[in-house]
Amino acid sequence: MVGVLLVVVVVVMVVKLMVEVVVLEEELLVEGLGELLVKVVVGEESQIGCLALELQQLEWHTLDSSY
């Protein structure tokens, strides 16, 4: 049950990050700041990658403890 809750929390965090990127992307495109946009998106993707890795480790830990 705790594992499911953790998965839901992480998914919500990732979706919030993606929404922030999309909103930021629209604002920056209006202002014409393409280079800054690329830097921000790359930064957010690395954060999402870290979250995915943490989630994977949590899943392994949860699977190990369930046996």
Coordinates of C-alpha atoms in Angstrom, one line a residue:
M1 CA 0.0 0.0 0.0
V2 CA 2.8 2.4 0.9
G3 CA 4.5 1.6 -2.4
V4 CA 1.4 2.5 -4.4
L5 CA 1.2 5.8 -2.5
L6 CA 4.8 6.6 -3.3
V7 CA 4.3 5.9 -7.0
V8 CA 1.2 8.2 -7.0
V9 CA 3.2 11.0 -5.3
V10 CA 6.1 10.7 -7.7
V11 CA 3.8 10.6 -10.8
V12 CA 2.0 13.7 -9.6
M13 CA 5.4 15.5 -9.1
V14 CA 6.6 14.5 -12.6
V15 CA 3.3 15.7 -14.1
K16 CA 3.6 19.0 -12.3
L17 CA 7.1 19.4 -13.6
M18 CA 5.9 18.7 -17.2
V19 CA 3.1 21.3 -16.8
E20 CA 5.6 23.9 -15.6
V21 CA 7.8 23.2 -18.6
V22 CA 4.9 23.6 -21.0
V23 CA 3.7 26.9 -19.4
L24 CA 7.3 28.2 -19.4
E25 CA 7.8 27.1 -23.0
E26 CA 4.7 29.1 -24.1
E27 CA 5.9 32.2 -22.2
L28 CA 9.4 32.0 -23.6
L29 CA 8.2 31.4 -27.1
V30 CA 6.1 34.6 -26.9
E31 CA 9.2 36.5 -25.8
G32 CA 11.4 34.8 -28.3
L33 CA 13.9 33.4 -25.9
G34 CA 14.6 30.0 -27.6
E35 CA 18.0 29.5 -26.1
L36 CA 16.8 29.9 -22.5
L37 CA 13.9 27.5 -23.2
V38 CA 16.4 24.8 -24.3
K39 CA 18.4 25.2 -21.1
V40 CA 15.3 25.1 -18.9
V41 CA 13.9 22.0 -20.7
V42 CA 17.2 20.1 -20.5
G43 CA 17.4 21.0 -16.7
E44 CA 13.8 19.8 -16.1
E45 CA 14.5 16.5 -18.0
S46 CA 17.5 15.8 -15.9
Q47 CA 15.3 16.3 -12.8
I48 CA 12.7 13.9 -14.2
G49 CA 15.4 11.4 -14.9
C50 CA 16.6 11.6 -11.3
L51 CA 13.0 11.1 -10.1
A52 CA 12.6 8.1 -12.4
L53 CA 15.8 6.5 -11.0
E54 CA 14.6 7.1 -7.4
L55 CA 11.2 5.6 -8.2
Q56 CA 12.9 2.5 -9.8
Q57 CA 15.1 2.1 -6.6
L58 CA 12.0 2.5 -4.4
E59 CA 10.2 -0.2 -6.5
W60 CA 13.1 -2.6 -6.1
H61 CA 13.3 -1.9 -2.3
T62 CA 9.5 -2.5 -2.0
L63 CA 9.7 -5.7 -4.0
D64 CA 12.6 -7.0 -1.9
S65 CA 10.7 -6.2 1.4
S66 CA 7.5 -7.8 0.2
Y67 CA 9.0 -11.3 -0.1

